[in-house]
mmCIF file of C-alpha atoms in Angstrom:
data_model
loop_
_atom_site.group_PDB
_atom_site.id
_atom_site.type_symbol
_atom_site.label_atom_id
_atom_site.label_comp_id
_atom_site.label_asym_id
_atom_site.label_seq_id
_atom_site.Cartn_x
_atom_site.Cartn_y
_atom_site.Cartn_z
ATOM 1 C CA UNK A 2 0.000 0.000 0.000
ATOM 2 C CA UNK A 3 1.168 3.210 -1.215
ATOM 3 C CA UNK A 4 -0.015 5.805 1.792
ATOM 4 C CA UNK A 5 -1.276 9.526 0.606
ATOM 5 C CA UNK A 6 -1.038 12.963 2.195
ATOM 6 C CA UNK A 7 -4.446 11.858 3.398
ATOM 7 C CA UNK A 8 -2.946 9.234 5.632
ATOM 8 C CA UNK A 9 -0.610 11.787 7.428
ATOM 9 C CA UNK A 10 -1.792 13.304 10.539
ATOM 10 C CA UNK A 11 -4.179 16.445 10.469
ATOM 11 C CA UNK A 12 -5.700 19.535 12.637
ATOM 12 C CA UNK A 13 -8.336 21.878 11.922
ATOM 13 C CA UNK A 14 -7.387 24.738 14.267
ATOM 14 C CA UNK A 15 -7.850 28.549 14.057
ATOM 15 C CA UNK A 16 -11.591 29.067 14.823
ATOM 16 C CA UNK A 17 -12.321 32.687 16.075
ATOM 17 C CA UNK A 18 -14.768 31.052 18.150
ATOM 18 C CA UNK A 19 -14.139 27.591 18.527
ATOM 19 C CA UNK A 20 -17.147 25.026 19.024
ATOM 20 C CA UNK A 21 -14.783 23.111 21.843
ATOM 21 C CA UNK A 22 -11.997 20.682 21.141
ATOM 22 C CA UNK A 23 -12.838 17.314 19.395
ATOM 23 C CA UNK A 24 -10.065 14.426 19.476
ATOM 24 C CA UNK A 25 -10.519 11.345 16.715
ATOM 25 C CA UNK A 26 -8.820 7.996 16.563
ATOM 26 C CA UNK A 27 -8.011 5.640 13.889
ATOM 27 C CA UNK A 28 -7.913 2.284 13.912
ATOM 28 C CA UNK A 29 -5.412 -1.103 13.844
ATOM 29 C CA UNK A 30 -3.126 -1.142 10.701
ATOM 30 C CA UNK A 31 -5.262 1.935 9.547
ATOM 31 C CA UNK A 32 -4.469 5.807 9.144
ATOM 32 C CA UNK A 33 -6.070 9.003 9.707
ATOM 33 C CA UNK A 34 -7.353 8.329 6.029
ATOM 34 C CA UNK A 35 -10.582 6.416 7.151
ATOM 35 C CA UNK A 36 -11.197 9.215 9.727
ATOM 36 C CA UNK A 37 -10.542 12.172 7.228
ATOM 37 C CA UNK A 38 -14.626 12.685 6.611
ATOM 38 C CA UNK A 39 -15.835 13.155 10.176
ATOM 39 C CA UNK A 40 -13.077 15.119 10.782
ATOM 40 C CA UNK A 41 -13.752 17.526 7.996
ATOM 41 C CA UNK A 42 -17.444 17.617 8.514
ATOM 42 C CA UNK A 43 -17.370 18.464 12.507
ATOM 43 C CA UNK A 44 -14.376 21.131 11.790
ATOM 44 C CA UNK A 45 -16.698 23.052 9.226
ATOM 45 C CA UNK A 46 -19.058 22.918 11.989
ATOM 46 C CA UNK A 47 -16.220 24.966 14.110
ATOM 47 C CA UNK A 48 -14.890 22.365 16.098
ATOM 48 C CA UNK A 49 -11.167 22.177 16.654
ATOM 49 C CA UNK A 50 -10.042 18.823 15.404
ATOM 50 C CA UNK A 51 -7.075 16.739 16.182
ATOM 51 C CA UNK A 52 -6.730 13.541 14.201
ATOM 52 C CA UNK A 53 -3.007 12.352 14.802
ATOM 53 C CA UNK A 54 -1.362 9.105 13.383
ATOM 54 C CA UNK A 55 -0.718 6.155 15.824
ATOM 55 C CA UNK A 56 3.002 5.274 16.047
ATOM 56 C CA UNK A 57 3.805 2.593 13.645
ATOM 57 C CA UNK A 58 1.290 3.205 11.226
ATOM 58 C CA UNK A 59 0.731 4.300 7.495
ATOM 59 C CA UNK A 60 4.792 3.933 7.008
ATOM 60 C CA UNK A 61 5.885 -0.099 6.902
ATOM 61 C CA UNK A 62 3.809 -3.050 8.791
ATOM 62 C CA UNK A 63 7.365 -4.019 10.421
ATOM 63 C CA UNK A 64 7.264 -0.415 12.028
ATOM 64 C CA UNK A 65 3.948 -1.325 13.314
ATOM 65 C CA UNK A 66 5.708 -4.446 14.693
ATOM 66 C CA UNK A 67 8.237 -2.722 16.788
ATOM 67 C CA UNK A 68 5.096 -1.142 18.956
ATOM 68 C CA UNK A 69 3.316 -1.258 22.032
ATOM 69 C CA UNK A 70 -0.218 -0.841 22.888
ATOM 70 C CA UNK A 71 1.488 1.392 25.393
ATOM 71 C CA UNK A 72 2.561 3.529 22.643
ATOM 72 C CA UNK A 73 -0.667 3.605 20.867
ATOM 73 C CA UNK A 74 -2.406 4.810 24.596
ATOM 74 C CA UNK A 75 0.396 7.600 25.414
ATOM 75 C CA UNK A 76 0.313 9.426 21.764
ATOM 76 C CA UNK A 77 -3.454 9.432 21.963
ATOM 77 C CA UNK A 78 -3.350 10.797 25.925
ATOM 78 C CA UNK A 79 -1.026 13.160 24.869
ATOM 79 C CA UNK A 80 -3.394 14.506 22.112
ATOM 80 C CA UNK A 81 -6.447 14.577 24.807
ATOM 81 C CA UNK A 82 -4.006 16.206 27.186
ATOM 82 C CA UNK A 83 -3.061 19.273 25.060
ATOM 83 C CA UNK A 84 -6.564 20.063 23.274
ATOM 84 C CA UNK A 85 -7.930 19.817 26.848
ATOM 85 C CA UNK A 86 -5.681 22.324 27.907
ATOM 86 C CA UNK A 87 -6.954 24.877 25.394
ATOM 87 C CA UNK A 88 -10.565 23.561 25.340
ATOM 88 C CA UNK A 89 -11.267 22.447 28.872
ATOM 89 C CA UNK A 90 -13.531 19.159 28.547
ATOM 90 C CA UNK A 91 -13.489 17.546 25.568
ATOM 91 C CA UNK A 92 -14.887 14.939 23.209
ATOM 92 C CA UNK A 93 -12.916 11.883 22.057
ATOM 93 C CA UNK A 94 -13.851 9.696 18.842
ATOM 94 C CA UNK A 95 -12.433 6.515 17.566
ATOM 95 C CA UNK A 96 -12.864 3.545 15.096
ATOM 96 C CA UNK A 97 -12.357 0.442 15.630
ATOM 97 C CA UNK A 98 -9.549 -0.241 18.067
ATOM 98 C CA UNK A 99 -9.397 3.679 17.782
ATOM 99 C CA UNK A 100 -12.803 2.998 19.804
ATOM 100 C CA UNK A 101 -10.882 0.788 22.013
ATOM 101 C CA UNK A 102 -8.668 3.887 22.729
ATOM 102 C CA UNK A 103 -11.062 6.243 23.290
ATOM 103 C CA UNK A 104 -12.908 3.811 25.925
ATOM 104 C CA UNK A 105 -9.253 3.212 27.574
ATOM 105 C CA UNK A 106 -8.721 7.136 27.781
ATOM 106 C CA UNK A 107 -12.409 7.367 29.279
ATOM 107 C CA UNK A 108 -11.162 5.261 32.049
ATOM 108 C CA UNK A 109 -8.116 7.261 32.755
ATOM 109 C CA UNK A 110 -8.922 8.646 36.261
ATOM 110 C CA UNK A 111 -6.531 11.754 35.249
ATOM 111 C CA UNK A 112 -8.872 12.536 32.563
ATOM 112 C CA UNK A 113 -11.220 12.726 35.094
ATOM 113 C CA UNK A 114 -12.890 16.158 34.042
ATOM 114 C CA UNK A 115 -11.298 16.539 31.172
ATOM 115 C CA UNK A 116 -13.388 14.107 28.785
ATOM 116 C CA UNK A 117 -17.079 15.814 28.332
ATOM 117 C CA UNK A 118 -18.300 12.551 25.792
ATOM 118 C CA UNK A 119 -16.938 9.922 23.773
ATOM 119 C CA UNK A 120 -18.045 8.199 20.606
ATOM 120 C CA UNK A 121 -16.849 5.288 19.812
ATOM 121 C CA UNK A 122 -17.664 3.337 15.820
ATOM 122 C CA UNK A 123 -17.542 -0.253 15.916
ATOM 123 C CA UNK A 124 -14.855 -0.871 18.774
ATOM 124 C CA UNK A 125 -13.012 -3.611 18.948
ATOM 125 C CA UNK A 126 -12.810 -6.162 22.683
ATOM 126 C CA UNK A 127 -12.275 -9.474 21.934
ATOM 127 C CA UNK A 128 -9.863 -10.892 18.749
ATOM 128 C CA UNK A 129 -10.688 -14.353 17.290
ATOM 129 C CA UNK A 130 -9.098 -17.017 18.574
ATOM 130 C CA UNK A 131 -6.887 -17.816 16.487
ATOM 131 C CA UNK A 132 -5.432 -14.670 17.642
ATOM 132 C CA UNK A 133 -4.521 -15.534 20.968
ATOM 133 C CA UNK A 134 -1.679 -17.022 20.190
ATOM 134 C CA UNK A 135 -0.598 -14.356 18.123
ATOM 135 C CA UNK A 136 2.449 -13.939 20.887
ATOM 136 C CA UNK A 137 3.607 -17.329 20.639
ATOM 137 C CA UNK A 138 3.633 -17.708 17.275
ATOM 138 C CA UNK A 139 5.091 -13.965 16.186
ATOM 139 C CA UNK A 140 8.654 -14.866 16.149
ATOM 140 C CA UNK A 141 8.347 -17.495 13.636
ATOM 141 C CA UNK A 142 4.989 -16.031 11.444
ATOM 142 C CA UNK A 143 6.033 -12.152 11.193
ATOM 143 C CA UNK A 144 2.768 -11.546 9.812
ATOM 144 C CA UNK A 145 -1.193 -12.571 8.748
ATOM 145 C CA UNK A 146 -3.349 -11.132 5.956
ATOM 146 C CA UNK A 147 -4.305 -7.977 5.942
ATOM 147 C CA UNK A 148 -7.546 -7.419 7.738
ATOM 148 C CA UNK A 149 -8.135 -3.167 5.914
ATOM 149 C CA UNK A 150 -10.710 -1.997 3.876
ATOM 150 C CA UNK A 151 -13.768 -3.633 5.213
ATOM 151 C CA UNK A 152 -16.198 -1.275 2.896
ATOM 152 C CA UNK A 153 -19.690 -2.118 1.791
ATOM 153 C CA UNK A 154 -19.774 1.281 -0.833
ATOM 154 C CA UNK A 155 -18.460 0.727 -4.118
ATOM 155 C CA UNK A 156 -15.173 2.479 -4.786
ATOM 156 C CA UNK A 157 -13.863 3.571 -1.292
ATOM 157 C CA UNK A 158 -11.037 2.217 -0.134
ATOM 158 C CA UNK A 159 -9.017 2.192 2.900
ATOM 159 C CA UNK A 160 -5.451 3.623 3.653
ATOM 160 C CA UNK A 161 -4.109 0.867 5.589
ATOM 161 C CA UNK A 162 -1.501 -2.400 5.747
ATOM 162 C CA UNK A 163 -1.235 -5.135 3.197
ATOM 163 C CA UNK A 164 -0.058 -7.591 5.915
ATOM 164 C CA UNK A 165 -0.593 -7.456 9.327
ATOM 165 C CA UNK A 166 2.112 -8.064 11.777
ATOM 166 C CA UNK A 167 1.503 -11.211 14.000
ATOM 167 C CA UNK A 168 3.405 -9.315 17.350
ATOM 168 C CA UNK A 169 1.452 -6.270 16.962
ATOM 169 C CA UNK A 170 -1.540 -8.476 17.191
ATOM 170 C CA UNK A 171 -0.330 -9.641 20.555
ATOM 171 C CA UNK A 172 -0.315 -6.244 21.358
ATOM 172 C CA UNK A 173 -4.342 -5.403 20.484
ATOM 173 C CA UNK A 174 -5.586 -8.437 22.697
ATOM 174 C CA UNK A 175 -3.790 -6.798 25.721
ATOM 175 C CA UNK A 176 -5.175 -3.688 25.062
ATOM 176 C CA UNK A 177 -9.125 -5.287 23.900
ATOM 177 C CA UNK A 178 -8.503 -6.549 27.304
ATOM 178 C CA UNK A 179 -6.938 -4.116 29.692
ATOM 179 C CA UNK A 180 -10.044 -1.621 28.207
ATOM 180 C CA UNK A 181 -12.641 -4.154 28.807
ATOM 181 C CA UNK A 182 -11.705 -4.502 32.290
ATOM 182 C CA UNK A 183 -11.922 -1.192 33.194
ATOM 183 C CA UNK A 184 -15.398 0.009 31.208
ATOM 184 C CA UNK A 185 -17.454 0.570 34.832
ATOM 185 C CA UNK A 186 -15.257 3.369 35.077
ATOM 186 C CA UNK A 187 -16.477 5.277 32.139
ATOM 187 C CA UNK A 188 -19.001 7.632 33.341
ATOM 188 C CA UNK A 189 -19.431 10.077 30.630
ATOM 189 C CA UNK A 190 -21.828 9.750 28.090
ATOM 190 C CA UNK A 191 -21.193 7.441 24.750
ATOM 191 C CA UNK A 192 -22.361 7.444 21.762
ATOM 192 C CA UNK A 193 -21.938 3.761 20.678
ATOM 193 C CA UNK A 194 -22.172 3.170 16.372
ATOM 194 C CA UNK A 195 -22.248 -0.145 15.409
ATOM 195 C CA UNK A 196 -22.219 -1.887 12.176
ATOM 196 C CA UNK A 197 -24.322 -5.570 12.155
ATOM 197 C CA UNK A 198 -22.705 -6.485 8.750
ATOM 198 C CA UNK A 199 -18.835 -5.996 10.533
ATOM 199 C CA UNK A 200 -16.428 -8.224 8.485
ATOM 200 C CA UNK A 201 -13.730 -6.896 10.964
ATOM 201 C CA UNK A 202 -15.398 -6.529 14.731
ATOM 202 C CA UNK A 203 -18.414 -8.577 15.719
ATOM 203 C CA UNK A 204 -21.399 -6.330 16.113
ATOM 204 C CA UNK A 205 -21.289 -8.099 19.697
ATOM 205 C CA UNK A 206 -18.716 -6.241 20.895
ATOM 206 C CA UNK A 207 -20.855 -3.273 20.819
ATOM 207 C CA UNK A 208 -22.655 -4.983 23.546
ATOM 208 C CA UNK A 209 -20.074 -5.828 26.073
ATOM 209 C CA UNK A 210 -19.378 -2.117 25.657
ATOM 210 C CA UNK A 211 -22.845 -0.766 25.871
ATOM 211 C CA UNK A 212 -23.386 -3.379 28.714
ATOM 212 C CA UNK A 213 -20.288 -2.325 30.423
ATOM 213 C CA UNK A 214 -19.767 1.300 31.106
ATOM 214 C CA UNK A 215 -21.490 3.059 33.627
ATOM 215 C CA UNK A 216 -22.423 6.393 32.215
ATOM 216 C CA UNK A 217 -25.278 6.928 29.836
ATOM 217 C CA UNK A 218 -25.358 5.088 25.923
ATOM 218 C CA UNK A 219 -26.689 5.966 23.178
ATOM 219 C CA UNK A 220 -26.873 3.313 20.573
ATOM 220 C CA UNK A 221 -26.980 4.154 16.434
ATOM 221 C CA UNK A 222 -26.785 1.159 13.913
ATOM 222 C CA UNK A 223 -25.167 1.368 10.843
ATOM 223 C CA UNK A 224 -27.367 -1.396 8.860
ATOM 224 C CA UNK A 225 -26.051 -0.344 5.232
ATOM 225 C CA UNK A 226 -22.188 0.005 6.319
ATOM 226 C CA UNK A 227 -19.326 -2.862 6.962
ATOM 227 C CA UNK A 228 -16.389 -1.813 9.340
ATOM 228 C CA UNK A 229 -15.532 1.153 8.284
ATOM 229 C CA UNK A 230 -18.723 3.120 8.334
ATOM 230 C CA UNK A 231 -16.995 6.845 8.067
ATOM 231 C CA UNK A 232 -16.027 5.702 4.448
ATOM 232 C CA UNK A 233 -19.763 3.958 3.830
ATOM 233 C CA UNK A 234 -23.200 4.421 3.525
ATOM 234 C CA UNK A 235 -24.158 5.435 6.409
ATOM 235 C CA UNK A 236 -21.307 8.547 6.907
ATOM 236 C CA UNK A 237 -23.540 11.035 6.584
ATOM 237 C CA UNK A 238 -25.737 9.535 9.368
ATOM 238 C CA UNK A 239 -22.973 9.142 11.820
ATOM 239 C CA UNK A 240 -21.197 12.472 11.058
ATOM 240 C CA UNK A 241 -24.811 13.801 11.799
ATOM 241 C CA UNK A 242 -25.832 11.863 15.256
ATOM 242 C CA UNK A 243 -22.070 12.446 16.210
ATOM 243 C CA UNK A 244 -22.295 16.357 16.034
ATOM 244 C CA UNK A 245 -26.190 16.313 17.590
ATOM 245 C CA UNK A 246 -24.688 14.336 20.336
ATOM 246 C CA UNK A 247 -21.270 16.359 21.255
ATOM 247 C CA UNK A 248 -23.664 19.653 20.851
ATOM 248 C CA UNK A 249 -25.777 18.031 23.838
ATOM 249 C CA UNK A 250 -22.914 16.873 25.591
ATOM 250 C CA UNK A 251 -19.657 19.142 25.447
ATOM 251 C CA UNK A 252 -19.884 22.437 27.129
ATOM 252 C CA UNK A 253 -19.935 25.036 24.911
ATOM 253 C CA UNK A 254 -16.962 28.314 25.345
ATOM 254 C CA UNK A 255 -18.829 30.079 28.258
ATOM 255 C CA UNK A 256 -21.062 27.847 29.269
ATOM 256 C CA UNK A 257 -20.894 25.992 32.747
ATOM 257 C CA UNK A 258 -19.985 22.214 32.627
#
């Protein structure tokens, strides 16, 4: 896969009067690419957008290799860290395990405050299980098939890996389960999109989220998109419910939280 400026990380800043400060995640072997949309739509709507790329992504799937989940968590903190600092609470988005990261940061006690609402698009919890022994096997199978561009609309593609690498793997499971542990302590409201036709995630681990947290949910299906529903049919309706939602949810400049 040849990667495009589109994969590279971007920021819609410079708002006179900024809506608040909006944070969005991409997902495993993916870019910013399959985020670009949303990201676009909710900054024309004057929210300051961060979309940063994940370390080890959209350059070589051995770079991807030489990564933590750790890694993943701490750019993506960092990114919630500094908006917040300019914004006060924010909102955090992600896809896929991007939604696994945005759950993980909701459960950050030292966010505490600083996280106004989340919405997370087909997040990823559990891996197959064939994939739990990605961490035995990685030093002798380097890598799988690629697991990208799960699209149902004709002619979109996604920015992401041709192979995927067997120890980064390893690395997702610890992080689908370190996040699933800790989803009581997510108390601020969600706004949970799922797809039932995922090729990727099972629609079911929309559940053991929604079933999890402890703050309020707010469930959307996606019935006419496959994985990667900010690149499908139903964009437009997510890109829609997600800026009704952050409107309800994230404090407007000047108005008390």
């Amino acid at each position: 896969m040849t990667f495009s400026e589109l994969s590279r990380p971007w920021r819609a800043r410079g708002h006179s009067s900024p809506r608040g400060g909006l944070l969005l995640c991409h997902g495993f072997t993916g870019s910013p690419q399959s985020l670009r949309p949303w990201a676009e739509h909710h900054a024309e709507r004057g929210w300051e957008v961060e979309l940063p790329l994940l370390p080890g992504h959209a350059t070589r799937w051995q770079d991807l290799a030489g990564t933590t989940w750790q890694d993943w968590y701490g750019a993506l903190r960092d990114g919630a860290l500094a908006l917040s600092e300019d914004h006060g609470p924010i909102a955090i988005g992600g896809l896929s395990m991007g939604g696994a990261l945005t759950l993980a940061l909701g459960e950050d006690p030292e966010l505490r405050g600083r996280i106004a609402a989340l919405v997370a698009v087909n997040p990823g919890m559990t891996v197959p299980p064939v994939a739990r022994v990605a961490g035995v096997i990685a030093p002798v199978v380097r890598s799988v098939a690629p697991i990208g561009s799960d699209v149902a609309l004709p002619g979109a593609v996604e920015e992401a890996y041709d192979r995927t690498p067997t120890r980064a793997v390893a690395q997702l499971r610890r992080l689908f389960a370190r996040t699933r542990s800790g989803l009581g302590a997510v108390e601020v409201p969600l706004l949970l999109a799922t797809s039932p036709q995922d090729h990727t995630v099972p629609a079911s681990d929309s559940d053991i989220v929604a079933s999890g947290v402890s703050g309020p949910v707010e469930r959307l299906p996606l019935p006419r998109s496959y994985h990667l529903a900010p690149l499908d049919h139903d964009a437009e309706l997510l890109f829609a419910r997600s800026a009704a939602f952050l409107d309800r949810h994230v404090p407007a400049p000047g108005r008390p939280t």
